[in-house]
PDB file of C-alpha atoms in Angstrom:
ATOM      1  CA  MET A   1     -15.452   5.921 -21.747  1.00 86.00           C
ATOM      2  CA  ALA A   2     -15.398   5.754 -17.973  1.00 95.00           C
ATOM      3  CA  HIS A   3     -16.429   8.886 -16.087  1.00 97.00           C
ATOM      4  CA  VAL A   4     -13.837   9.471 -13.356  1.00 98.00           C
ATOM      5  CA  PHE A   5     -14.147  11.904 -10.460  1.00 98.00           C
ATOM      6  CA  SER A   6     -12.450  12.485  -7.120  1.00 98.00           C
ATOM      7  CA  SER A   7     -13.886  13.289  -3.711  1.00 98.00           C
ATOM      8  CA  ILE A   8     -11.730  15.678  -1.695  1.00 97.00           C
ATOM      9  CA  ASN A   9     -11.667  18.044   1.268  1.00 95.00           C
ATOM     10  CA  LEU A  10      -8.697  19.266   3.285  1.00 92.00           C
ATOM     11  CA  LYS A  11     -10.582  18.655   6.539  1.00 90.00           C
ATOM     12  CA  GLY A  12     -11.449  15.206   7.845  1.00 88.00           C
ATOM     13  CA  GLY A  13     -14.786  14.220   9.348  1.00 88.00           C
ATOM     14  CA  VAL A  14     -16.887  16.071   6.784  1.00 92.00           C
ATOM     15  CA  GLY A  15     -18.706  13.047   5.341  1.00 91.00           C
ATOM     16  CA  LYS A  16     -16.367  12.687   2.354  1.00 95.00           C
ATOM     17  CA  THR A  17     -16.008   8.919   2.484  1.00 95.00           C
ATOM     18  CA  THR A  18     -19.638   8.302   3.426  1.00 94.00           C
ATOM     19  CA  THR A  19     -20.625  10.323   0.361  1.00 96.00           C
ATOM     20  CA  THR A  20     -18.194   8.346  -1.813  1.00 97.00           C
ATOM     21  CA  VAL A  21     -19.577   4.977  -0.696  1.00 96.00           C
ATOM     22  CA  ALA A  22     -23.223   6.074  -0.843  1.00 96.00           C
ATOM     23  CA  LEU A  23     -22.740   7.375  -4.394  1.00 98.00           C
ATOM     24  CA  ALA A  24     -21.048   4.130  -5.452  1.00 98.00           C
ATOM     25  CA  GLU A  25     -23.820   1.986  -3.962  1.00 97.00           C
ATOM     26  CA  THR A  26     -26.580   4.129  -5.449  1.00 97.00           C
ATOM     27  CA  LEU A  27     -24.922   4.151  -8.872  1.00 98.00           C
ATOM     28  CA  SER A  28     -24.815   0.351  -8.734  1.00 97.00           C
ATOM     29  CA  ALA A  29     -28.162  -0.525  -7.152  1.00 96.00           C
ATOM     30  CA  GLU A  30     -30.379   2.171  -8.689  1.00 95.00           C
ATOM     31  CA  LYS A  31     -28.599   3.466 -11.785  1.00 96.00           C
ATOM     32  CA  HIS A  32     -27.260   0.053 -12.853  1.00 97.00           C
ATOM     33  CA  LYS A  33     -23.754   1.385 -13.423  1.00 98.00           C
ATOM     34  CA  LYS A  34     -20.544  -0.598 -13.120  1.00 98.00           C
ATOM     35  CA  VAL A  35     -18.489   1.259 -10.526  1.00 98.00           C
ATOM     36  CA  LEU A  36     -14.865   1.208  -9.397  1.00 98.00           C
ATOM     37  CA  VAL A  37     -13.950   2.810  -6.064  1.00 98.00           C
ATOM     38  CA  ILE A  38     -10.276   3.720  -5.694  1.00 98.00           C
ATOM     39  CA  ASP A  39      -9.434   4.369  -2.051  1.00 98.00           C
ATOM     40  CA  LEU A  40      -6.381   6.625  -1.721  1.00 98.00           C
ATOM     41  CA  ASP A  41      -7.137   7.775   1.826  1.00 96.00           C
ATOM     42  CA  PRO A  42      -4.778   6.153   4.388  1.00 95.00           C
ATOM     43  CA  GLN A  43      -7.642   6.150   6.892  1.00 94.00           C
ATOM     44  CA  THR A  44      -9.036   3.267   4.773  1.00 96.00           C
ATOM     45  CA  ASN A  45     -12.646   4.113   5.704  1.00 95.00           C
ATOM     46  CA  ALA A  46     -14.055   3.540   2.208  1.00 96.00           C
ATOM     47  CA  THR A  47     -12.251   0.206   2.087  1.00 97.00           C
ATOM     48  CA  THR A  48     -13.562  -1.036   5.422  1.00 96.00           C
ATOM     49  CA  MET A  49     -17.087   0.197   4.668  1.00 94.00           C
ATOM     50  CA  LEU A  50     -17.077  -1.841   1.460  1.00 96.00           C
ATOM     51  CA  ILE A  51     -15.287  -5.052   2.493  1.00 96.00           C
ATOM     52  CA  GLY A  52     -15.087  -4.972   6.306  1.00 94.00           C
ATOM     53  CA  GLU A  53     -12.073  -4.638   8.568  1.00 94.00           C
ATOM     54  CA  GLU A  54     -11.230  -8.358   8.708  1.00 95.00           C
ATOM     55  CA  LYS A  55     -10.942  -8.679   4.924  1.00 96.00           C
ATOM     56  CA  TRP A  56      -8.953  -5.435   4.756  1.00 97.00           C
ATOM     57  CA  ARG A  57      -6.440  -6.728   7.330  1.00 97.00           C
ATOM     58  CA  GLU A  58      -6.010  -9.921   5.340  1.00 97.00           C
ATOM     59  CA  LEU A  59      -5.290  -7.968   2.137  1.00 97.00           C
ATOM     60  CA  ASN A  60      -3.020  -5.515   3.926  1.00 96.00           C
ATOM     61  CA  ASP A  61      -0.943  -8.310   5.454  1.00 96.00           C
ATOM     62  CA  LYS A  62      -0.439  -9.818   1.977  1.00 96.00           C
ATOM     63  CA  GLY A  63       0.469  -6.499   0.360  1.00 95.00           C
ATOM     64  CA  PHE A  64      -2.659  -6.429  -1.805  1.00 98.00           C
ATOM     65  CA  THR A  65      -3.404  -2.719  -1.425  1.00 98.00           C
ATOM     66  CA  LEU A  66      -2.529   0.431  -3.357  1.00 97.00           C
ATOM     67  CA  ALA A  67       0.303   1.118  -0.925  1.00 96.00           C
ATOM     68  CA  GLN A  68       2.284  -1.618  -2.675  1.00 96.00           C
ATOM     69  CA  LEU A  69       1.888   0.162  -6.021  1.00 95.00           C
ATOM     70  CA  PHE A  70       3.512   3.304  -4.642  1.00 93.00           C
ATOM     71  CA  LYS A  71       6.180   1.282  -2.798  1.00 92.00           C
ATOM     72  CA  ASP A  72       7.088  -0.291  -6.145  1.00 89.00           C
ATOM     73  CA  ALA A  73       7.526   3.166  -7.660  1.00 85.00           C
ATOM     74  CA  LEU A  74      10.001   3.974  -4.899  1.00 85.00           C
ATOM     75  CA  ASN A  75      11.807   0.654  -5.440  1.00 83.00           C
ATOM     76  CA  PRO A  76      11.430  -0.146  -9.163  1.00 77.00           C
ATOM     77  CA  ASP A  77      13.915  -3.008  -8.964  1.00 79.00           C
ATOM     78  CA  SER A  78      11.624  -4.940  -6.616  1.00 82.00           C
ATOM     79  CA  LYS A  79       8.094  -4.750  -7.995  1.00 87.00           C
ATOM     80  CA  LYS A  80       5.468  -6.709  -6.068  1.00 93.00           C
ATOM     81  CA  PHE A  81       2.152  -4.983  -6.926  1.00 95.00           C
ATOM     82  CA  ASP A  82      -0.426  -7.388  -8.380  1.00 97.00           C
ATOM     83  CA  LEU A  83      -3.392  -5.497  -9.840  1.00 97.00           C
ATOM     84  CA  GLN A  84      -5.651  -8.519 -10.219  1.00 97.00           C
ATOM     85  CA  LYS A  85      -5.116  -9.742  -6.666  1.00 97.00           C
ATOM     86  CA  THR A  86      -5.505  -6.216  -5.286  1.00 98.00           C
ATOM     87  CA  LEU A  87      -8.757  -5.570  -7.175  1.00 98.00           C
ATOM     88  CA  GLN A  88     -11.690  -6.643  -4.992  1.00 98.00           C
ATOM     89  CA  LYS A  89     -14.767  -7.512  -7.025  1.00 98.00           C
ATOM     90  CA  HIS A  90     -18.451  -7.265  -6.125  1.00 97.00           C
ATOM     91  CA  VAL A  91     -17.886  -5.406  -2.851  1.00 97.00           C
ATOM     92  CA  SER A  92     -20.459  -3.621  -0.623  1.00 94.00           C
ATOM     93  CA  ASP A  93     -22.669  -4.958   2.122  1.00 92.00           C
ATOM     94  CA  VAL A  94     -25.819  -4.012   0.181  1.00 93.00           C
ATOM     95  CA  SER A  95     -26.972  -7.102  -1.682  1.00 92.00           C
ATOM     96  CA  SER A  96     -28.655  -5.049  -4.416  1.00 93.00           C
ATOM     97  CA  ALA A  97     -25.378  -3.224  -5.188  1.00 96.00           C
ATOM     98  CA  THR A  98     -23.705  -5.983  -7.174  1.00 95.00           C
ATOM     99  CA  THR A  99     -21.506  -4.057  -9.607  1.00 98.00           C
ATOM    100  CA  ILE A 100     -18.945  -2.316  -7.382  1.00 98.00           C
ATOM    101  CA  ASP A 101     -15.247  -3.173  -7.423  1.00 98.00           C
ATOM    102  CA  LEU A 102     -12.584  -1.722  -5.133  1.00 98.00           C
ATOM    103  CA  LEU A 103      -8.881  -0.939  -5.127  1.00 98.00           C
ATOM    104  CA  PRO A 104      -8.250  -0.876  -1.352  1.00 98.00           C
ATOM    105  CA  SER A 105      -6.163   1.540   0.674  1.00 98.00           C
ATOM    106  CA  SER A 106      -3.668   1.026   3.475  1.00 97.00           C
ATOM    107  CA  LEU A 107      -2.354   2.904   6.489  1.00 95.00           C
ATOM    108  CA  ASP A 108       1.058   2.465   4.855  1.00 94.00           C
ATOM    109  CA  LEU A 109       0.140   5.224   2.389  1.00 94.00           C
ATOM    110  CA  ILE A 110       0.976   7.750   5.110  1.00 91.00           C
ATOM    111  CA  ASP A 111       4.654   6.761   5.073  1.00 88.00           C
ATOM    112  CA  VAL A 112       4.686   6.294   1.304  1.00 89.00           C
ATOM    113  CA  GLN A 113       3.392   9.819   0.715  1.00 85.00           C
ATOM    114  CA  ASP A 114       6.233  11.251   2.793  1.00 80.00           C
ATOM    115  CA  GLU A 115       8.735   9.296   0.710  1.00 83.00           C
ATOM    116  CA  LEU A 116       7.164  10.438  -2.561  1.00 80.00           C
ATOM    117  CA  ILE A 117       7.678  14.034  -1.474  1.00 68.00           C
ATOM    118  CA  ASN A 118      11.338  13.513  -0.575  1.00 59.00           C
ATOM    119  CA  THR A 119      12.382  11.284  -3.447  1.00 57.00           C
ATOM    120  CA  PRO A 120      14.036  13.000  -6.439  1.00 50.00           C
ATOM    121  CA  VAL A 121      12.022  12.825  -9.654  1.00 52.00           C
ATOM    122  CA  GLY A 122      14.915  11.097 -11.360  1.00 52.00           C
ATOM    123  CA  LYS A 123      14.315   8.088  -9.145  1.00 51.00           C
ATOM    124  CA  TYR A 124      11.190   7.364 -11.172  1.00 49.00           C
ATOM    125  CA  GLY A 125      12.947   7.425 -14.499  1.00 53.00           C
ATOM    126  CA  ALA A 126      10.372   8.558 -17.058  1.00 54.00           C
ATOM    127  CA  ILE A 127       7.446   8.208 -14.637  1.00 72.00           C
ATOM    128  CA  ARG A 128       6.237  11.425 -13.042  1.00 83.00           C
ATOM    129  CA  PRO A 129       5.212  10.890  -9.389  1.00 86.00           C
ATOM    130  CA  PHE A 130       1.577  11.774 -10.124  1.00 91.00           C
ATOM    131  CA  ASP A 131       1.360   9.296 -13.037  1.00 91.00           C
ATOM    132  CA  ILE A 132       1.894   6.156 -10.921  1.00 92.00           C
ATOM    133  CA  LEU A 133      -1.775   5.265 -10.397  1.00 95.00           C
ATOM    134  CA  TRP A 134      -2.841   6.245 -13.905  1.00 95.00           C
ATOM    135  CA  ARG A 135      -0.165   4.100 -15.551  1.00 93.00           C
ATOM    136  CA  ALA A 136      -1.154   1.075 -13.446  1.00 95.00           C
ATOM    137  CA  THR A 137      -4.932   1.358 -13.921  1.00 97.00           C
ATOM    138  CA  LYS A 138      -5.562   3.177 -17.227  1.00 95.00           C
ATOM    139  CA  ASP A 139      -6.671  -0.020 -18.983  1.00 96.00           C
ATOM    140  CA  LEU A 140      -8.668  -1.294 -15.998  1.00 97.00           C
ATOM    141  CA  VAL A 141     -10.812   1.827 -15.605  1.00 97.00           C
ATOM    142  CA  GLU A 142     -12.235   1.466 -19.095  1.00 96.00           C
ATOM    143  CA  ASN A 143     -14.175  -1.576 -17.828  1.00 97.00           C
ATOM    144  CA  TYR A 144     -16.368   0.731 -15.715  1.00 98.00           C
ATOM    145  CA  ASP A 145     -19.078   3.310 -16.242  1.00 98.00           C
ATOM    146  CA  VAL A 146     -18.029   5.425 -13.261  1.00 98.00           C
ATOM    147  CA  VAL A 147     -14.818   5.558 -11.191  1.00 98.00           C
ATOM    148  CA  ILE A 148     -14.844   7.351  -7.822  1.00 98.00           C
ATOM    149  CA  ILE A 149     -11.529   8.191  -6.149  1.00 98.00           C
ATOM    150  CA  ASP A 150     -11.592   8.853  -2.404  1.00 98.00           C
ATOM    151  CA  CYS A 151      -8.644  11.198  -1.793  1.00 97.00           C
ATOM    152  CA  PRO A 152      -6.766  11.871   1.452  1.00 95.00           C
ATOM    153  CA  PRO A 153      -7.387  15.221   3.229  1.00 93.00           C
ATOM    154  CA  ASN A 154      -4.404  16.981   1.644  1.00 92.00           C
ATOM    155  CA  LEU A 155      -3.122  18.055  -1.767  1.00 92.00           C
ATOM    156  CA  GLY A 156       0.031  15.912  -1.795  1.00 91.00           C
ATOM    157  CA  LYS A 157       1.367  13.433  -4.342  1.00 92.00           C
ATOM    158  CA  ILE A 158      -1.163  10.712  -3.511  1.00 95.00           C
ATOM    159  CA  THR A 159      -4.065  13.118  -4.081  1.00 96.00           C
ATOM    160  CA  GLN A 160      -2.418  14.301  -7.304  1.00 95.00           C
ATOM    161  CA  ASN A 161      -2.442  10.694  -8.509  1.00 96.00           C
ATOM    162  CA  GLY A 162      -6.209  10.648  -8.061  1.00 97.00           C
ATOM    163  CA  LEU A 163      -6.715  14.032  -9.701  1.00 97.00           C
ATOM    164  CA  ARG A 164      -4.461  13.027 -12.609  1.00 97.00           C
ATOM    165  CA  MET A 165      -7.092  10.444 -13.608  1.00 96.00           C
ATOM    166  CA  SER A 166     -10.143  12.577 -12.878  1.00 97.00           C
ATOM    167  CA  HIS A 167     -12.410  14.513 -15.199  1.00 96.00           C
ATOM    168  CA  GLY A 168     -13.795  16.382 -12.188  1.00 97.00           C
ATOM    169  CA  PHE A 169     -14.065  16.473  -8.410  1.00 98.00           C
ATOM    170  CA  ILE A 170     -16.615  17.038  -5.663  1.00 98.00           C
ATOM    171  CA  ILE A 171     -15.994  18.720  -2.307  1.00 97.00           C
ATOM    172  CA  PRO A 172     -18.156  17.257   0.471  1.00 97.00           C
ATOM    173  CA  THR A 173     -18.284  19.629   3.422  1.00 97.00           C
ATOM    174  CA  ILE A 174     -20.132  20.429   6.617  1.00 96.00           C
ATOM    175  CA  PRO A 175     -21.496  23.979   6.243  1.00 97.00           C
ATOM    176  CA  ASP A 176     -19.330  25.607   8.907  1.00 95.00           C
ATOM    177  CA  ILE A 177     -16.277  27.846   8.892  1.00 95.00           C
ATOM    178  CA  LEU A 178     -13.611  25.216   9.633  1.00 94.00           C
ATOM    179  CA  SER A 179     -14.856  22.724   7.038  1.00 94.00           C
ATOM    180  CA  THR A 180     -15.227  25.251   4.219  1.00 95.00           C
ATOM    181  CA  TYR A 181     -12.145  27.373   4.904  1.00 93.00           C
ATOM    182  CA  GLY A 182      -9.867  25.439   2.540  1.00 94.00           C
ATOM    183  CA  ILE A 183     -12.206  25.311  -0.472  1.00 95.00           C
ATOM    184  CA  PRO A 184     -10.630  28.256  -2.381  1.00 95.00           C
ATOM    185  CA  GLN A 185      -7.198  26.675  -1.860  1.00 95.00           C
ATOM    186  CA  ILE A 186      -8.449  23.358  -3.271  1.00 96.00           C
ATOM    187  CA  ILE A 187      -9.872  25.123  -6.325  1.00 96.00           C
ATOM    188  CA  ARG A 188      -6.677  27.100  -6.913  1.00 96.00           C
ATOM    189  CA  ARG A 189      -4.291  24.186  -6.420  1.00 96.00           C
ATOM    190  CA  VAL A 190      -6.311  21.803  -8.591  1.00 97.00           C
ATOM    191  CA  ARG A 191      -6.510  24.450 -11.317  1.00 96.00           C
ATOM    192  CA  GLU A 192      -2.722  24.882 -11.205  1.00 96.00           C
ATOM    193  CA  PHE A 193      -2.224  21.116 -11.337  1.00 96.00           C
ATOM    194  CA  SER A 194      -4.702  20.858 -14.213  1.00 96.00           C
ATOM    195  CA  GLU A 195      -2.682  23.427 -16.155  1.00 96.00           C
ATOM    196  CA  GLU A 196       0.559  21.613 -15.337  1.00 93.00           C
ATOM    197  CA  ILE A 197      -0.660  18.323 -16.815  1.00 93.00           C
ATOM    198  CA  ALA A 198      -2.708  20.027 -19.585  1.00 94.00           C
ATOM    199  CA  GLU A 199      -5.871  18.127 -18.648  1.00 94.00           C
ATOM    200  CA  ASP A 200      -9.226  19.553 -17.606  1.00 95.00           C
ATOM    201  CA  ILE A 201     -10.276  18.741 -14.021  1.00 97.00           C
ATOM    202  CA  GLU A 202     -13.645  20.365 -13.448  1.00 95.00           C
ATOM    203  CA  PRO A 203     -14.940  21.341  -9.986  1.00 96.00           C
ATOM    204  CA  LEU A 204     -18.311  19.591 -10.139  1.00 97.00           C
ATOM    205  CA  GLY A 205     -19.529  21.235  -6.970  1.00 97.00           C
ATOM    206  CA  ILE A 206     -19.783  21.373  -3.200  1.00 98.00           C
ATOM    207  CA  VAL A 207     -21.818  18.650  -1.474  1.00 98.00           C
ATOM    208  CA  VAL A 208     -23.261  19.982   1.782  1.00 97.00           C
ATOM    209  CA  THR A 209     -23.229  17.158   4.348  1.00 96.00           C
ATOM    210  CA  LYS A 210     -24.332  16.629   7.960  1.00 94.00           C
ATOM    211  CA  PHE A 211     -26.683  19.584   7.540  1.00 95.00           C
ATOM    212  CA  GLN A 212     -28.713  20.625  10.568  1.00 94.00           C
ATOM    213  CA  ALA A 213     -31.701  22.743   9.604  1.00 94.00           C
ATOM    214  CA  ASN A 214     -32.049  24.018  13.186  1.00 95.00           C
ATOM    215  CA  SER A 215     -28.477  25.374  13.195  1.00 96.00           C
ATOM    216  CA  ASN A 216     -28.122  29.053  12.328  1.00 97.00           C
ATOM    217  CA  VAL A 217     -24.472  28.427  11.509  1.00 97.00           C
ATOM    218  CA  HIS A 218     -25.375  25.766   8.936  1.00 97.00           C
ATOM    219  CA  VAL A 219     -28.251  27.728   7.414  1.00 97.00           C
ATOM    220  CA  ASN A 220     -26.187  30.908   7.100  1.00 97.00           C
ATOM    221  CA  MET A 221     -23.125  29.114   5.726  1.00 97.00           C
ATOM    222  CA  LEU A 222     -25.237  27.363   3.081  1.00 97.00           C
ATOM    223  CA  LYS A 223     -26.520  30.762   1.954  1.00 97.00           C
ATOM    224  CA  GLN A 224     -22.964  32.118   1.986  1.00 96.00           C
ATOM    225  CA  LEU A 225     -21.601  29.268  -0.131  1.00 97.00           C
ATOM    226  CA  LYS A 226     -24.241  29.913  -2.772  1.00 96.00           C
ATOM    227  CA  LYS A 227     -23.556  33.654  -2.635  1.00 96.00           C
ATOM    228  CA  ASN A 228     -19.799  33.055  -2.922  1.00 94.00           C
ATOM    229  CA  HIS A 229     -20.288  31.119  -6.155  1.00 95.00           C
ATOM    230  CA  ALA A 230     -22.613  33.776  -7.543  1.00 94.00           C
ATOM    231  CA  THR A 231     -20.101  36.550  -6.854  1.00 93.00           C
ATOM    232  CA  ASP A 232     -16.791  34.738  -7.514  1.00 91.00           C
ATOM    233  CA  ASP A 233     -17.116  31.437  -9.374  1.00 86.00           C
ATOM    234  CA  ASN A 234     -13.360  31.462  -9.968  1.00 86.00           C
ATOM    235  CA  LYS A 235     -12.742  30.636  -6.288  1.00 89.00           C
ATOM    236  CA  TRP A 236     -16.032  29.016  -5.306  1.00 95.00           C
ATOM    237  CA  PRO A 237     -17.688  26.126  -7.174  1.00 95.00           C
ATOM    238  CA  PRO A 238     -21.467  25.693  -7.341  1.00 96.00           C
ATOM    239  CA  VAL A 239     -23.356  24.006  -4.519  1.00 97.00           C
ATOM    240  CA  PHE A 240     -25.270  20.846  -5.386  1.00 98.00           C
ATOM    241  CA  ASP A 241     -29.012  21.282  -4.906  1.00 97.00           C
ATOM    242  CA  THR A 242     -29.195  18.094  -2.850  1.00 97.00           C
ATOM    243  CA  ILE A 243     -28.379  18.614   0.830  1.00 97.00           C
ATOM    244  CA  ILE A 244     -27.305  15.599   2.919  1.00 95.00           C
ATOM    245  CA  PRO A 245     -28.801  15.927   6.431  1.00 93.00           C
ATOM    246  CA  GLN A 246     -27.209  14.913   9.692  1.00 90.00           C
ATOM    247  CA  ALA A 247     -28.655  11.510  10.561  1.00 85.00           C
ATOM    248  CA  ASN A 248     -27.991   8.803  13.133  1.00 78.00           C
ATOM    249  CA  GLN A 249     -28.083   6.197  10.377  1.00 77.00           C
ATOM    250  CA  ILE A 250     -24.794   7.465   8.915  1.00 79.00           C
ATOM    251  CA  ALA A 251     -22.769   6.146  11.856  1.00 75.00           C
ATOM    252  CA  ALA A 252     -24.481   2.754  11.656  1.00 77.00           C
ATOM    253  CA  ALA A 253     -23.933   2.569   7.898  1.00 79.00           C
ATOM    254  CA  ALA A 254     -20.182   2.926   8.406  1.00 78.00           C
ATOM    255  CA  GLU A 255     -20.157  -0.549   9.978  1.00 80.00           C
ATOM    256  CA  HIS A 256     -19.821  -3.338   7.418  1.00 79.00           C
ATOM    257  CA  SER A 257     -22.915  -5.528   7.908  1.00 79.00           C
ATOM    258  CA  GLY A 258     -25.525  -7.130   5.696  1.00 80.00           C
ATOM    259  CA  TYR A 259     -28.300  -5.101   4.071  1.00 84.00           C
ATOM    260  CA  SER A 260     -30.830  -6.110   1.436  1.00 81.00           C
ATOM    261  CA  THR A 261     -31.497  -2.649   0.056  1.00 87.00           C
ATOM    262  CA  LEU A 262     -30.062   0.853   0.071  1.00 90.00           C
ATOM    263  CA  LYS A 263     -33.072   2.092   2.009  1.00 88.00           C
ATOM    264  CA  GLN A 264     -32.404  -0.462   4.723  1.00 88.00           C
ATOM    265  CA  LYS A 265     -28.762   0.689   4.993  1.00 88.00           C
ATOM    266  CA  TRP A 266     -29.257   4.433   4.818  1.00 85.00           C
ATOM    267  CA  GLY A 267     -32.442   4.545   6.838  1.00 78.00           C
ATOM    268  CA  TYR A 268     -35.850   6.024   6.431  1.00 66.00           C
ATOM    269  CA  GLN A 269     -35.064   9.564   7.623  1.00 71.00           C
ATOM    270  CA  GLY A 270     -34.814  10.855   4.069  1.00 81.00           C
ATOM    271  CA  LEU A 271     -31.123  10.011   3.793  1.00 89.00           C
ATOM    272  CA  HIS A 272     -31.604   7.364   1.112  1.00 91.00           C
ATOM    273  CA  ASP A 273     -33.662   9.750  -1.022  1.00 93.00           C
ATOM    274  CA  ARG A 274     -31.053  12.489  -0.685  1.00 95.00           C
ATOM    275  CA  PHE A 275     -28.234  10.208  -1.847  1.00 95.00           C
ATOM    276  CA  SER A 276     -30.391   9.077  -4.757  1.00 96.00           C
ATOM    277  CA  GLU A 277     -31.009  12.691  -5.780  1.00 97.00           C
ATOM    278  CA  LEU A 278     -27.342  13.564  -5.371  1.00 98.00           C
ATOM    279  CA  THR A 279     -26.343  10.644  -7.582  1.00 98.00           C
ATOM    280  CA  THR A 280     -28.653  11.922 -10.323  1.00 97.00           C
ATOM    281  CA  GLU A 281     -27.075  15.366 -10.027  1.00 98.00           C
ATOM    282  CA  VAL A 282     -23.523  14.011 -10.206  1.00 97.00           C
ATOM    283  CA  LEU A 283     -24.307  11.928 -13.287  1.00 97.00           C
ATOM    284  CA  ALA A 284     -25.761  15.003 -14.972  1.00 96.00           C
ATOM    285  CA  LYS A 285     -22.618  17.018 -14.174  1.00 95.00           C
ATOM    286  CA  LEU A 286     -20.465  14.212 -15.589  1.00 93.00           C
ATOM    287  CA  GLY A 287     -22.622  13.968 -18.695  1.00 89.00           C
ATOM    288  CA  ALA A 288     -23.105  10.275 -17.974  1.00 75.00           C
TER     289      ALA A 288
END
């Protein structure tokens, strides 16, 4: 059975997508897992990191993105989504990461999400709005060891589609007040959604990203996050032991270029080792 988890935070710019891609590449290159990345974030950063902007534009122009799947749900009499043509195989610019496939995102998801909110449920017939992705991909995902879903920075219908398929979720965050403020809301809303669909969606933990050891704010917030979990684990999930440091290499890695190894892509400032350790932790949480 595929192990499926989502990556989510209500604030952008916290290293969510970088963490998603780094986990996928490490799972493939080092853990020898077959990985599917599902990009639900309209910013399309995971997509462009994995296939490059030129290839993404080509797919987007042809309608071969997940936006078309949701457009079909809004217009069931005119279905155009083609799963096989949308699925991009053997993506990533790391040559040693050979077992990653991608379902790409689109900027059009922004408009689609607004329509999903405003469209009466009856429009879908028997399909609940949060079942759209699951119904389209439930057979496909069983071809993979791990599926990672990069969610948009909100808790709307598109995010619910990702959570509907997930056994758990991670919350990447910078250890500061603005980035961590929404974590209790995420936990509460996902728990309510989990109860609504009668499926367990476990908070796997908080991934601290862009950490600066010389910042009192970061050091103190890291301590606070751990204390929060110890005193109220109903609102605050555990913090992963692995801390992802702030590093110049992260910005360079966001550009789709050619790399032979993970270490070449993620640099020699300890970043590669941290992602490797985080991947081991995530697999343990998933029981994979």
